[in-house]
Structures are given as C-alpha cells and as structure tokens.
Coordinates of C-alpha atoms in Angstrom, one line a residue:
X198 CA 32.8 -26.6 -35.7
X199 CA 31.8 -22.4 -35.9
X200 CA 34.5 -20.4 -36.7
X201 CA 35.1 -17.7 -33.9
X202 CA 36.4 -15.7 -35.8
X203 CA 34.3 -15.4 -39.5
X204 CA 31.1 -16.7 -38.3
X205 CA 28.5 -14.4 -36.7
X206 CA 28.9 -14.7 -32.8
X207 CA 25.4 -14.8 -31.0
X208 CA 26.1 -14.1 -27.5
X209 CA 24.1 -15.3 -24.0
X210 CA 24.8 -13.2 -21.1
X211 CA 24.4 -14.4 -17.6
X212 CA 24.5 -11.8 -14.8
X213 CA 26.3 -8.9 -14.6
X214 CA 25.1 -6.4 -17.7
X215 CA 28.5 -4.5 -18.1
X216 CA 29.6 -7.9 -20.3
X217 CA 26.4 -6.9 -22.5
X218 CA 27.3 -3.9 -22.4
X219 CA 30.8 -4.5 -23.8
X220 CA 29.8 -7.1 -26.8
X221 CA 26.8 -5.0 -27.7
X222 CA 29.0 -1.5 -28.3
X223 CA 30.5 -3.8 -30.7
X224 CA 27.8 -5.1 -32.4
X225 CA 27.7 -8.5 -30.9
X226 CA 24.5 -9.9 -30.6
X227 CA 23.4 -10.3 -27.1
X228 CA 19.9 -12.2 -24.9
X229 CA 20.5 -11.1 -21.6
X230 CA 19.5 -13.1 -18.8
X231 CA 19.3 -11.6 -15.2
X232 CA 20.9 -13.3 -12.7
X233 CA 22.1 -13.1 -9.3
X234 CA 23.3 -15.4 -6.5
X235 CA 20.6 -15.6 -4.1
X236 CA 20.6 -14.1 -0.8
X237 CA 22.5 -11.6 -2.0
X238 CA 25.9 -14.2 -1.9
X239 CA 26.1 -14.7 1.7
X240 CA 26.4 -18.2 2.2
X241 CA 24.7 -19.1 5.3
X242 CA 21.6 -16.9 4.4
X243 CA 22.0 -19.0 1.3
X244 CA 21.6 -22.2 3.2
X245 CA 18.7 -21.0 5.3
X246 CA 17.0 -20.0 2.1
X247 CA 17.5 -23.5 0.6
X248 CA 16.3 -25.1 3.8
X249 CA 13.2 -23.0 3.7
X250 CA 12.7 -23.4 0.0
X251 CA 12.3 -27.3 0.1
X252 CA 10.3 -27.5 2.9
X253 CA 6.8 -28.9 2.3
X254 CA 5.3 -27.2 5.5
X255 CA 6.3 -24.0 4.5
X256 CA 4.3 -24.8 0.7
X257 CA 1.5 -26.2 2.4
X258 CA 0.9 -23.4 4.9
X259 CA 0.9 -20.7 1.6
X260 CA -1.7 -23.3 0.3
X261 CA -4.0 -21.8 3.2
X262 CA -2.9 -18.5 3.2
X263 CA -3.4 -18.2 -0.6
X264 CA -6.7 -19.6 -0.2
X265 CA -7.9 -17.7 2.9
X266 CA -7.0 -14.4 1.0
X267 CA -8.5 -15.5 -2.0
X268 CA -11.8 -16.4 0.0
X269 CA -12.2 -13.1 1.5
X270 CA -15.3 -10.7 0.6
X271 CA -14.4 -7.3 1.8
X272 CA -18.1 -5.8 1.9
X273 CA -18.7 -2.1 3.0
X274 CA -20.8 -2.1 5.9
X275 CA -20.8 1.5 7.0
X276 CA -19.1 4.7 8.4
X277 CA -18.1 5.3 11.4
X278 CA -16.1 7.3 14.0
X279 CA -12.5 6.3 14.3
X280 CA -12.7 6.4 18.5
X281 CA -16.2 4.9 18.6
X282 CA -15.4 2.3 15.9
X283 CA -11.7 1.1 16.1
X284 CA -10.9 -1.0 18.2
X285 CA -8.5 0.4 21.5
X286 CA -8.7 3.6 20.1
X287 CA -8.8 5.3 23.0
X288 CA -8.1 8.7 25.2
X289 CA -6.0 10.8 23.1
X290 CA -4.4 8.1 20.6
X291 CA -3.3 9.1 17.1
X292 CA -2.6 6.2 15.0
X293 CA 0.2 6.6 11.9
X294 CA 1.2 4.2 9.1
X295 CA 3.8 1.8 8.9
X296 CA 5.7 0.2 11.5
X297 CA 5.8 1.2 15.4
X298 CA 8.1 4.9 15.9
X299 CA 8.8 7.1 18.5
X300 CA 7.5 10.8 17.8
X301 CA 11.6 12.3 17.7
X302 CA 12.4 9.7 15.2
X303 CA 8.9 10.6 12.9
X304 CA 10.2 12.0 9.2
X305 CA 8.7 16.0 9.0
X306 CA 5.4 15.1 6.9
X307 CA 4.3 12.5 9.4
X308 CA 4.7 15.0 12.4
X309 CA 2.9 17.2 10.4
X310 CA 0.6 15.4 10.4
X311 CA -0.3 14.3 13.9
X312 CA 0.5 18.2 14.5
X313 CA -1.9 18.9 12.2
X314 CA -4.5 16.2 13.9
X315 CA -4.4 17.8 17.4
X316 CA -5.1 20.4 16.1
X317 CA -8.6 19.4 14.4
X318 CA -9.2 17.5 17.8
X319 CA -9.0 21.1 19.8
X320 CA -6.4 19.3 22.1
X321 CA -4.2 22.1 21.3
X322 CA -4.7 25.4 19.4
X323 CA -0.9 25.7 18.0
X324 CA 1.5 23.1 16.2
X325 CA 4.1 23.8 18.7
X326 CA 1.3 23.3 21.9
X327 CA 0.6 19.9 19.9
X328 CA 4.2 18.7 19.8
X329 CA 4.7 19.3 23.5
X330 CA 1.5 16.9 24.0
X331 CA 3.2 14.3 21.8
X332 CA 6.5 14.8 23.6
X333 CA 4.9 14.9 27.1
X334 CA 2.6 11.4 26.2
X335 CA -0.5 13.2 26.9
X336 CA -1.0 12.1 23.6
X337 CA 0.1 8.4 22.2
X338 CA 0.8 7.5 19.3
X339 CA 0.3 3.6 17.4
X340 CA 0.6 2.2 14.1
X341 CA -2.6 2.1 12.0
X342 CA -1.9 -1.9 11.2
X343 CA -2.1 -2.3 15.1
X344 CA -5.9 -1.2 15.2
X345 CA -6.9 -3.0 12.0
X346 CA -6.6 0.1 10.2
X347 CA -4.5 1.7 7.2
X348 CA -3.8 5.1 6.5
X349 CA -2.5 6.7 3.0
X350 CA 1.0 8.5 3.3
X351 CA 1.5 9.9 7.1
X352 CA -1.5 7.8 7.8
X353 CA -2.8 10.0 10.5
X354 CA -6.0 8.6 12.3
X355 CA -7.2 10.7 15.0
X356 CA -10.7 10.1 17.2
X357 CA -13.2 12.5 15.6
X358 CA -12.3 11.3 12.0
X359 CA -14.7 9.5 9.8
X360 CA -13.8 6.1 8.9
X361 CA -14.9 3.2 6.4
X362 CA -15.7 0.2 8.2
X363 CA -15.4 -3.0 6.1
X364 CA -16.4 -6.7 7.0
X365 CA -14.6 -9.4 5.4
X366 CA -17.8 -11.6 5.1
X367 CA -15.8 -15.1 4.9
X368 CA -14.0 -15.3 7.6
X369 CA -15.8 -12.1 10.0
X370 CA -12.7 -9.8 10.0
X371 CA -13.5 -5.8 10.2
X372 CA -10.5 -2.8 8.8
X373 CA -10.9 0.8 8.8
X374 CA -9.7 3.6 6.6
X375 CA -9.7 7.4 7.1
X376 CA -11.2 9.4 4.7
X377 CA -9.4 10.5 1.1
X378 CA -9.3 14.6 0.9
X379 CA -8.0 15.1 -2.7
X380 CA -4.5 15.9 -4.0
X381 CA -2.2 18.7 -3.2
X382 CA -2.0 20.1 0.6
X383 CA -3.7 17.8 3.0
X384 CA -3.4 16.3 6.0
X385 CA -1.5 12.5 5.1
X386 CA 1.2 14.4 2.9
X387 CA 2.1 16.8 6.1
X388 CA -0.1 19.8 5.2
X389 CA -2.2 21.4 8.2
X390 CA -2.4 25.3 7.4
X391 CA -6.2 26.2 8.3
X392 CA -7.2 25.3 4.8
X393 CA -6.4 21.6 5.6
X394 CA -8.1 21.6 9.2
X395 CA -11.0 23.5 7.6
X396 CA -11.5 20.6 5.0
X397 CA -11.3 18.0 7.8
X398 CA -13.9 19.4 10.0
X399 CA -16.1 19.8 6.7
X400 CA -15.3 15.9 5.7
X401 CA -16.8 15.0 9.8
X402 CA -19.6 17.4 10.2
X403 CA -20.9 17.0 6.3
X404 CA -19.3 14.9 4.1
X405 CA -19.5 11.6 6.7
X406 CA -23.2 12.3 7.4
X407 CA -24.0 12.2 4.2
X408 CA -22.1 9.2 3.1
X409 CA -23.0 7.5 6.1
X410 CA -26.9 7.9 5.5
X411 CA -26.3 7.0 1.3
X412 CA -24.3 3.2 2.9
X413 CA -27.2 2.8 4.8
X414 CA -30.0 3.2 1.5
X415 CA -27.5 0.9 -0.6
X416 CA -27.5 -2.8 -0.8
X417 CA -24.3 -4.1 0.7
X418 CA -21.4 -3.4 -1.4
X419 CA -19.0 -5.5 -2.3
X420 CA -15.7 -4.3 -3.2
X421 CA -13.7 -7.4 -5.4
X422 CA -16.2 -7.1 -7.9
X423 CA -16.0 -2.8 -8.4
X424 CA -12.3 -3.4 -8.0
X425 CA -11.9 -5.9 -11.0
X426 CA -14.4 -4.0 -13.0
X427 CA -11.7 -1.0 -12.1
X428 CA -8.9 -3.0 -13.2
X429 CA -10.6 -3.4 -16.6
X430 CA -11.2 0.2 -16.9
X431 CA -7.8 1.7 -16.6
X432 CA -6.9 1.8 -12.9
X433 CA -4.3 0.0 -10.8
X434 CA -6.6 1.0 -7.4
X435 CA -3.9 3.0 -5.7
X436 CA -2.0 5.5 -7.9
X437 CA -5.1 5.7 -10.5
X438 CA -8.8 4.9 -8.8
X439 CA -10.3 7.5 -11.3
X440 CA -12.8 4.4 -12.9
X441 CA -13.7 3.1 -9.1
X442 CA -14.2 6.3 -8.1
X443 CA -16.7 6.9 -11.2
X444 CA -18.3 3.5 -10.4
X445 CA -18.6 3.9 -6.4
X446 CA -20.5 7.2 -7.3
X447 CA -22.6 6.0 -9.3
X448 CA -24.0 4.1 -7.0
X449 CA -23.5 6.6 -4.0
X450 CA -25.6 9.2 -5.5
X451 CA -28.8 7.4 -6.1
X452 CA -28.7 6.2 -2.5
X453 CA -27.7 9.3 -0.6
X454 CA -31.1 10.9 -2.9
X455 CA -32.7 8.9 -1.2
X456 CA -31.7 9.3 2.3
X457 CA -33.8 12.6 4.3
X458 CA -30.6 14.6 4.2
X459 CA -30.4 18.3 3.7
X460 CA -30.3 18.4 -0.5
X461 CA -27.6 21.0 -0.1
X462 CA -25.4 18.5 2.1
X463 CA -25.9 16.0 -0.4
X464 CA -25.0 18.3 -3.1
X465 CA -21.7 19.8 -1.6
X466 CA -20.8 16.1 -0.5
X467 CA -21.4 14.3 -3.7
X468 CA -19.5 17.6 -5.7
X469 CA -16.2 17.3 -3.5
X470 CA -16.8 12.8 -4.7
X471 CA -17.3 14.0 -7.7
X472 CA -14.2 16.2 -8.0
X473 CA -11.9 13.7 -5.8
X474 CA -10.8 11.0 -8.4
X475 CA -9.0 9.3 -5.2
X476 CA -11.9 8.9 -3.5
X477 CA -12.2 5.3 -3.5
X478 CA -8.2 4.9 -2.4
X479 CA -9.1 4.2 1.2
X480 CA -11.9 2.4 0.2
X481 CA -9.6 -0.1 -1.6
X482 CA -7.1 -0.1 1.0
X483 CA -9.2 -1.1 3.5
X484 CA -10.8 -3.9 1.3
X485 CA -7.0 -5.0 0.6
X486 CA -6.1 -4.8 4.7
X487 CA -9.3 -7.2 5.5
X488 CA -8.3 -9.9 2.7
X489 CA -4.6 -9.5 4.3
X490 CA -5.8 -10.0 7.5
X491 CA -7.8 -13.3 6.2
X492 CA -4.3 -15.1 5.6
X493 CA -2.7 -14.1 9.2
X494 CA -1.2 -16.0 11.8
X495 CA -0.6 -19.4 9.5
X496 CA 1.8 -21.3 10.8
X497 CA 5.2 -21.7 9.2
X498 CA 3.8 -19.7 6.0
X499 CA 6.4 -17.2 4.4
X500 CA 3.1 -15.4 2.6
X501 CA 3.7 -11.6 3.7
X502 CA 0.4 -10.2 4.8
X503 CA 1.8 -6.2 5.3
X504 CA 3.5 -3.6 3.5
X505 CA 3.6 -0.4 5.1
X506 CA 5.8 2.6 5.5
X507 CA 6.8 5.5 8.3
X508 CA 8.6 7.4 6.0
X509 CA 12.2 6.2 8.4
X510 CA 11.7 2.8 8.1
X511 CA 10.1 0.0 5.8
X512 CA 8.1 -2.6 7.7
X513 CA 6.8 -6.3 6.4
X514 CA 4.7 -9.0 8.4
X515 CA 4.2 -12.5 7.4
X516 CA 1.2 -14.8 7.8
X517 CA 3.4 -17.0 10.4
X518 CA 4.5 -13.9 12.6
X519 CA 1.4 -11.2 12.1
X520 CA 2.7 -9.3 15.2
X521 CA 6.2 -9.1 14.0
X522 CA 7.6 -6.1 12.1
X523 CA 10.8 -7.0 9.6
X524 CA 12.2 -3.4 9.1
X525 CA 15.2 -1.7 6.7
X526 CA 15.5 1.7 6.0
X527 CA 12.6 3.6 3.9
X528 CA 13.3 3.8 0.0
X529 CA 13.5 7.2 -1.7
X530 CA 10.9 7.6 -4.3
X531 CA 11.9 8.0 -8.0
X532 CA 9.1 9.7 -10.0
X533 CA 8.0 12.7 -11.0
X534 CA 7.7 16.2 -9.6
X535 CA 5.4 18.9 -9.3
X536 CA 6.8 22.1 -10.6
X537 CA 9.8 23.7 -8.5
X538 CA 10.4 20.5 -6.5
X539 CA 12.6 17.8 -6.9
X540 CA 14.5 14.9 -5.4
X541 CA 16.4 16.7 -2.7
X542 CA 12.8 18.1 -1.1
X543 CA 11.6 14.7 -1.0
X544 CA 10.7 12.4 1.9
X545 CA 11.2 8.7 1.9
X546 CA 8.9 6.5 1.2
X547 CA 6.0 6.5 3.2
X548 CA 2.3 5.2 3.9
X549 CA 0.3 2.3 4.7
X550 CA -1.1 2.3 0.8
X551 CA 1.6 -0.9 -0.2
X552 CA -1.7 -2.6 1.1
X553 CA -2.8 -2.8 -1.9
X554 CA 0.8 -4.3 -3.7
X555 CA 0.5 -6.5 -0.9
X556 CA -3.0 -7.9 -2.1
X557 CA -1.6 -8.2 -5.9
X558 CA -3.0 -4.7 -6.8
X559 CA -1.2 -1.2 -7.6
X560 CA 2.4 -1.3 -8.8
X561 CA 1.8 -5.7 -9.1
X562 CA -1.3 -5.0 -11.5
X563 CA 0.3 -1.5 -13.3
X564 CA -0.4 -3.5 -16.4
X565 CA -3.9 -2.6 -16.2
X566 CA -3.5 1.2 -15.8
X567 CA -1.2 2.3 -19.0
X568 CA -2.0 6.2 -18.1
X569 CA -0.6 5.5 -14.3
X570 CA 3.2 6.0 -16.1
X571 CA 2.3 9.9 -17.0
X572 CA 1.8 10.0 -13.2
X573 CA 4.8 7.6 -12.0
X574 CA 7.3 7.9 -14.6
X575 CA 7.9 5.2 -17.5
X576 CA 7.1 3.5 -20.2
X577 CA 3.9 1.3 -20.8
X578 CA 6.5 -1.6 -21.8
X579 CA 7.3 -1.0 -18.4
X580 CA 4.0 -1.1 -16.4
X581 CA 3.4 -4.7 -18.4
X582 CA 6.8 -6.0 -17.2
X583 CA 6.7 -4.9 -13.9
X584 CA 3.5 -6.4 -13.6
X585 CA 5.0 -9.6 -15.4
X586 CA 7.9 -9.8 -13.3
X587 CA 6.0 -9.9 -10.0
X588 CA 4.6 -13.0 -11.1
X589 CA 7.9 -14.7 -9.8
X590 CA 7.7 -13.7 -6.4
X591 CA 3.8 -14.8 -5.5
X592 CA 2.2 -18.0 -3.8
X593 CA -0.2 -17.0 -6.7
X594 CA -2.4 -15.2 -8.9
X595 CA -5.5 -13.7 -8.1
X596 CA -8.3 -15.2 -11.1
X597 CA -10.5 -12.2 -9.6
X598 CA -8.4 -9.3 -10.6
X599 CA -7.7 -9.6 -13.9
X600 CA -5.2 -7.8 -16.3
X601 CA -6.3 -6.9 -20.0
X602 CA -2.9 -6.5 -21.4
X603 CA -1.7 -9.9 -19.6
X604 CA -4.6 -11.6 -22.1
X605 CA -7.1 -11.1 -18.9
X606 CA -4.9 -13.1 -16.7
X607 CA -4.9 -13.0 -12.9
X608 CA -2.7 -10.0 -11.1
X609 CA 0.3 -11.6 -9.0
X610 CA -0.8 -11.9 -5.6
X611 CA 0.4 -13.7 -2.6
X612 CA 4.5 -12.1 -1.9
X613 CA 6.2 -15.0 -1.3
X614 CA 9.3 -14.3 1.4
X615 CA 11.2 -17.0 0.1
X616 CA 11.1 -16.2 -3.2
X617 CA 11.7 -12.8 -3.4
X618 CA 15.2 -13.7 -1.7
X619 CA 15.9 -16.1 -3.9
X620 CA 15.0 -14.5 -6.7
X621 CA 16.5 -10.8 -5.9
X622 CA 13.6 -9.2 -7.1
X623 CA 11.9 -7.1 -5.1
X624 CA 8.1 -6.2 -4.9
X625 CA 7.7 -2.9 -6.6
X626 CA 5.4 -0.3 -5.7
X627 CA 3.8 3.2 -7.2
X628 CA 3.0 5.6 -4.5
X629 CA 2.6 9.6 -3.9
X630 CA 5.8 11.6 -2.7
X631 CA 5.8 13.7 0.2
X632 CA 7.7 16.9 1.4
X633 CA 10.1 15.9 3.6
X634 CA 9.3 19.2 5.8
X635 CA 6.0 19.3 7.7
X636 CA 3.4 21.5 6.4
X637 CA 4.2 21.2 3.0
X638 CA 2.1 18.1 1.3
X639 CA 2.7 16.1 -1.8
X640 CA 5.3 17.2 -4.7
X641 CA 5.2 14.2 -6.7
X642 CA 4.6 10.4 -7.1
X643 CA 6.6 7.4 -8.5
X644 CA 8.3 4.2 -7.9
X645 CA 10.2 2.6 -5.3
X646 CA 10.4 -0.9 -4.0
X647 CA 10.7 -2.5 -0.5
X648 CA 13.6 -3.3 0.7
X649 CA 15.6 -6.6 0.2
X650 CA 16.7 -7.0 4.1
X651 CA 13.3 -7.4 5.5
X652 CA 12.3 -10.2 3.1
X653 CA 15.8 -11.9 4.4
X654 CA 15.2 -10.7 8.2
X655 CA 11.7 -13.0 8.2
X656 CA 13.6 -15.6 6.5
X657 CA 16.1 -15.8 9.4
X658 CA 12.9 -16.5 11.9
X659 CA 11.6 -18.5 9.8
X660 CA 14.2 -20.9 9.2
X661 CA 14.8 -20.5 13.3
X662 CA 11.1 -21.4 14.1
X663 CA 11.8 -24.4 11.6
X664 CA 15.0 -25.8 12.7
X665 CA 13.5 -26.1 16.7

C-alpha cells in the first residue's frame, strides 16, 4: 500500500481550483480537472437539462439543423439600397443590432448612432432634433436580425445606406449587411461628428457605385471558399479579416476595371478597400447570418441560430424558436485599450458580429489567427484552447473551415443549448469595444462571452414545448 506520508503524493483535483491552489504552493503535484455541477446546481433546471439531454427528438432535430447549415452557399449577388432591398424597411425605420430595445433604454454608442443616421438621412440637421424624432416615433426603430440583416457594433442600418445582398443558393435565403467604414471614429462605435457623416455619404454616392458595377463584372462569388482560404491565412473573419480582405480585392479590382466607371471613382473606391483591412467584416457576417438562417425554425432543436448584442442586453435564438429572444444582461469586454482609455469608459458588449461565433468562426476558430491575441489580449496557447474548448459545446464541426494549428481540423460549429448548460462553458467571443458615451467610437477590443442565463432561459421552453 503507498505510504502517505514518504511516498511522493500525485494529486487529482476535481472542481474548485483553490484545493490546487493549496497543494501546489506546496509542491504537491497536481492535474486539474474542471468541473462543475450542471445548471449551475439548481436542481430542477438540473432535471430539465437531463430530460432534454436524453431526448432523441431533440438529437435528431440538430441532425437537420447541422446539416441545413452546413449545406448553405452564401453567394454575393449584389449591392443594394437598405430601403429598396430589405425587406419592411420602410418610412423612416432605423434598424440596430441585437435584441428588440426601446430608444431610452439604448446604451450611449448605439444612440449615437441612430443620432448620427438621421442625420446622414437629412431627417434632421442636429443630434438633439434627431432624438426628438426617435422619442416622438416619427422615426422607428427594429433589430437588424428582424429584417434579415446584421450590423457590426451599434449596428445602425438606415434607408439610404449601401448594403451587401447575399443569397444562400441551397436553400434560397437572402441577408444584408451595411457597409464596413474602417477603425477608429465611425458610425457603429457611436461616432457621428461631420467627419463620420462625410464618410457615409462618400461610401453611398461613390464607394457603392463602384462596388456595385465591379459585383456585376465578377462571376458569382462564393464566400465559404474565400473564408476557409482566410482561415488558412491568419484570420479568424471577425476580429482579423486582413487575408479576406486582400483576397476579396483581388478579385474586386480586376472587375470594377472593367466596369465604364469614372477611373477616378474606381481609384478613390478601391484605395479606401485597399486601406480598410475590415472590409470584408460585413461581408462575412452576412454570409454567416444566411447559413444561420438555413438551420431555423427546426422543431424541438436546441442548435442556437443567433448571437447578437444591444450593448444592455445579450440576446440568443434557437433553431426551434427563431422569433424568440433569450436575454441576460450585456458582458463587459476584457481586452485592450487604445491609449488614455480604459475599463471604466467602456460600453458593454455590443453588436450583431457574434454571427460569426455563432457559425463556428471568430472567437470558436481563434486558433487560426495567432496575431488576433495582440489585438484581444492573450496568449496563442490561449486562442488554440479556446478554440479547443468550444468543441464541447457544438452539434458539430464544420469540415469547410478548417484550423491549421488544430492539424487542419474543422472549427466548432453548431452551439448546442443543451450542452453549453451542462457543460458551464460558455461560447466565447472576440469583438471591438465601444465608448460607452455617444459620439466617441471604438477604444479597444477583446473578449467576453455570452451569458449563461440565456442558454438556460431556452432550455426552460424547451423542456416546456417537450413535456406538452
């Protein structure tokens, strides 16, 4: 039998890390394994999350899902207006990200924002005339996910912007995303001094034409492919898109040459591409909203479809309630900061962009982009682990996005509700941070992760839909 007390003590820690902690300030040798009763301990969630986790209707209804996502093709089929295009987007609507909010409750960057976007419209000629419209109705305001649209950070969508339009070709779905105006003060982070508005009218009256015209000259584009190639090239397609940005130009350019726009359009346009390594952000987010979209409204499947942010509150959707939002309170951010900012001038988290973790990309596929952790904050141990640990909360992995430093293996894809309650681990995400006053823009970017209670909110309805 060992001897306790001569023999050398290796030590396995379940659970809480202070025991670790104590035996490894004395030299014990301890493995570590992270534990934690599910549902964070409360017995009947508990039971609900058991009933939910045998159920064979629940694993055959991710079987479609998974499979309905994985089919999809987003293909860019052109650029359009957002109040021609969009669907319902009409009068004097101004969509937003994340879930539904009422203008009083909005965090400062947001209303910034649709400020800033009444302005561009010429509804109103100061911020103060725009917030009385807001506050009167005369102008309305809806989440982006309701139009079948996404929006980066404040996620402001107003009529006269440009917008990609992208066709999922498997299944015939269409998204829209506004257009990407670089780093620093602009429009999604709060920003709308004339600088800002000056950008945006540039982006409809120049930048759009041109862009539109070069889609038009290129074979159909399809974005999977130019993503995966990204994902091999150093990018994560939402904090880091400086390979897809390089690719998407490269075959831009050659088209809008060819197109009978004024050469010094095309030259101004392609320059401000050129300069913009964020460009192909909305691009990507769109592609990841239509392949979302693909796996909605499956019945009894605890796949989540949406991600998205209001800077107040967190929202999640899943496949077997698309129309319903499961919200908690909005994360902070912990990253790093421009210089003279920091953590008490941030806003909470905010933005439609968790699209992309949604669709096994950005903070789930961080393994791919080692130089996103100068950006976020962290370790490259730490973007392979984070990427690694996702793995235990997914229906799946996606064989199309593939991560070098996982030995090319697929990117977790496919949140699982279920598991992510069970397990306690909760899908991470890198994102931009925000001001939290309006007019500001961004001061930083980081990490955060969405919020336990609305992974446990949809198990509630789910196991209530189940037990009828």
């Amino acid at each position: 039998m060992k001897n306790l007390i001569s023999d050398t003590t290796n030590v396995l820690n379940v659970g809480l890390p202070r025991f670790r902690d104590a035996l490894s300030s004395q030299g014990v040798p301890v493995s570590n394994c992270t534990w934690q009763p599910p549902a964070g301990g409360e017995a009947d969630r508990a039971w609900k999350l058991a009933k939910t986790l045998s159920n064979p209707a629940i694993d055959a209804a991710n079987k479609i899902a998974f499979s309905r996502y994985m089919e999809a093709n987003p293909v860019l089929v052109g650029v359009g207006t957002a109040g021609k295009d969009i669907p319902g987007m009409d009068g004097k609507r101004i969509l937003h990200s994340g879930p539904p909010i009422a203008w009083e409750n909005m965090c400062g960057p947001q209303q910034g924002a649709v400020m800033g976007a009444i302005l561009f419209e010429g509804w109103a000629t100061t911020p103060e005339a725009a917030a009385k419209m807001v506050e009167s109705g005369d102008v309305t305001l809806a989440p982006c996910h309701h139009h079948q649209a996404v929006g980066p950070m404040a996620g402001v969508i107003s009529p006269s912007m440009p917008v990609w339009i992208v066709r999922n070709e498997a299944h015939g779905n269409y998204t829209y995303c506004n257009f990407n105006e670089g780093l620093g003060k602009v429009l999604r982070f709060g920003a709308f001094s004339k600088e800002v508005l000056d950008r945006l009218h540039w982006m409809a009256d120049v930048l759009a034409p041109v862009v539109s015209q070069a889609v038009k000259h290129m074979e159909p584009l399809e974005i999977k492919p130019l993503m995966a190639q990204a994902l091999h090239m150093g990018d994560e397609v939402h904090n880091r898109n400086a390979a897809a940005t390089s690719m998407f130009f490269r075959k831009l350019a050659p088209a809008a040459l060819k197109s009978d726009m004024d050469p010094a359009k095309i030259a101004e346009a392609l320059t401000f591409i050129a300069g913009n390594d964020h460009f192909f952000l909305n691009l990507s987010m769109a592609s990841c909203k239509s392949m979302m979209d693909a796996a909605a409204g499956v019945e009894n499947s605890s796949m989540v479809i949406c991600m998205a942010r209001n800077g107040v509150e967190f929202g999640v959707r899943i496949s077997a309630f698309p129309d319903t939002w499961f919200t908690a309170d909005a994360p902070m951010v912990d990253g790093l900061f421009f210089p003279g900012y920091g953590k008490e001038d941030a806003a909470a988290d905010l933005g439609d962009s968790a699209i992309t973790e949604t669709a096994g990309v950005g903070g789930f596929a961080m393994a791919a982009a080692p130089a996103i952790v100068q950006f976020v904050g962290g370790t490259v141990a730490d973007a392979v682990k984070n990427s690694r640990t996702m793995q235990r909360i997914t229906v799946g992995r996606n064989g199309a996005f593939t991560l070098p430093l996982l030995d090319f293996g697929g990117s977790a894809a496919g949140i699982d509700c279920r598991k992510v309650v069970d397990t306690g681990i909760q899908p991470i995400i890198n994102t931009g941070i925000a001001h939290k006053e309006a007019g500001i823009g961004q001061i930083g970017a980081g990490l955060t992760a969405a919020p336990m209670d609305c992974f446990t909110q949809a198990i509630d309805m789910l196991d209530a839909r189940l037990s009828k």
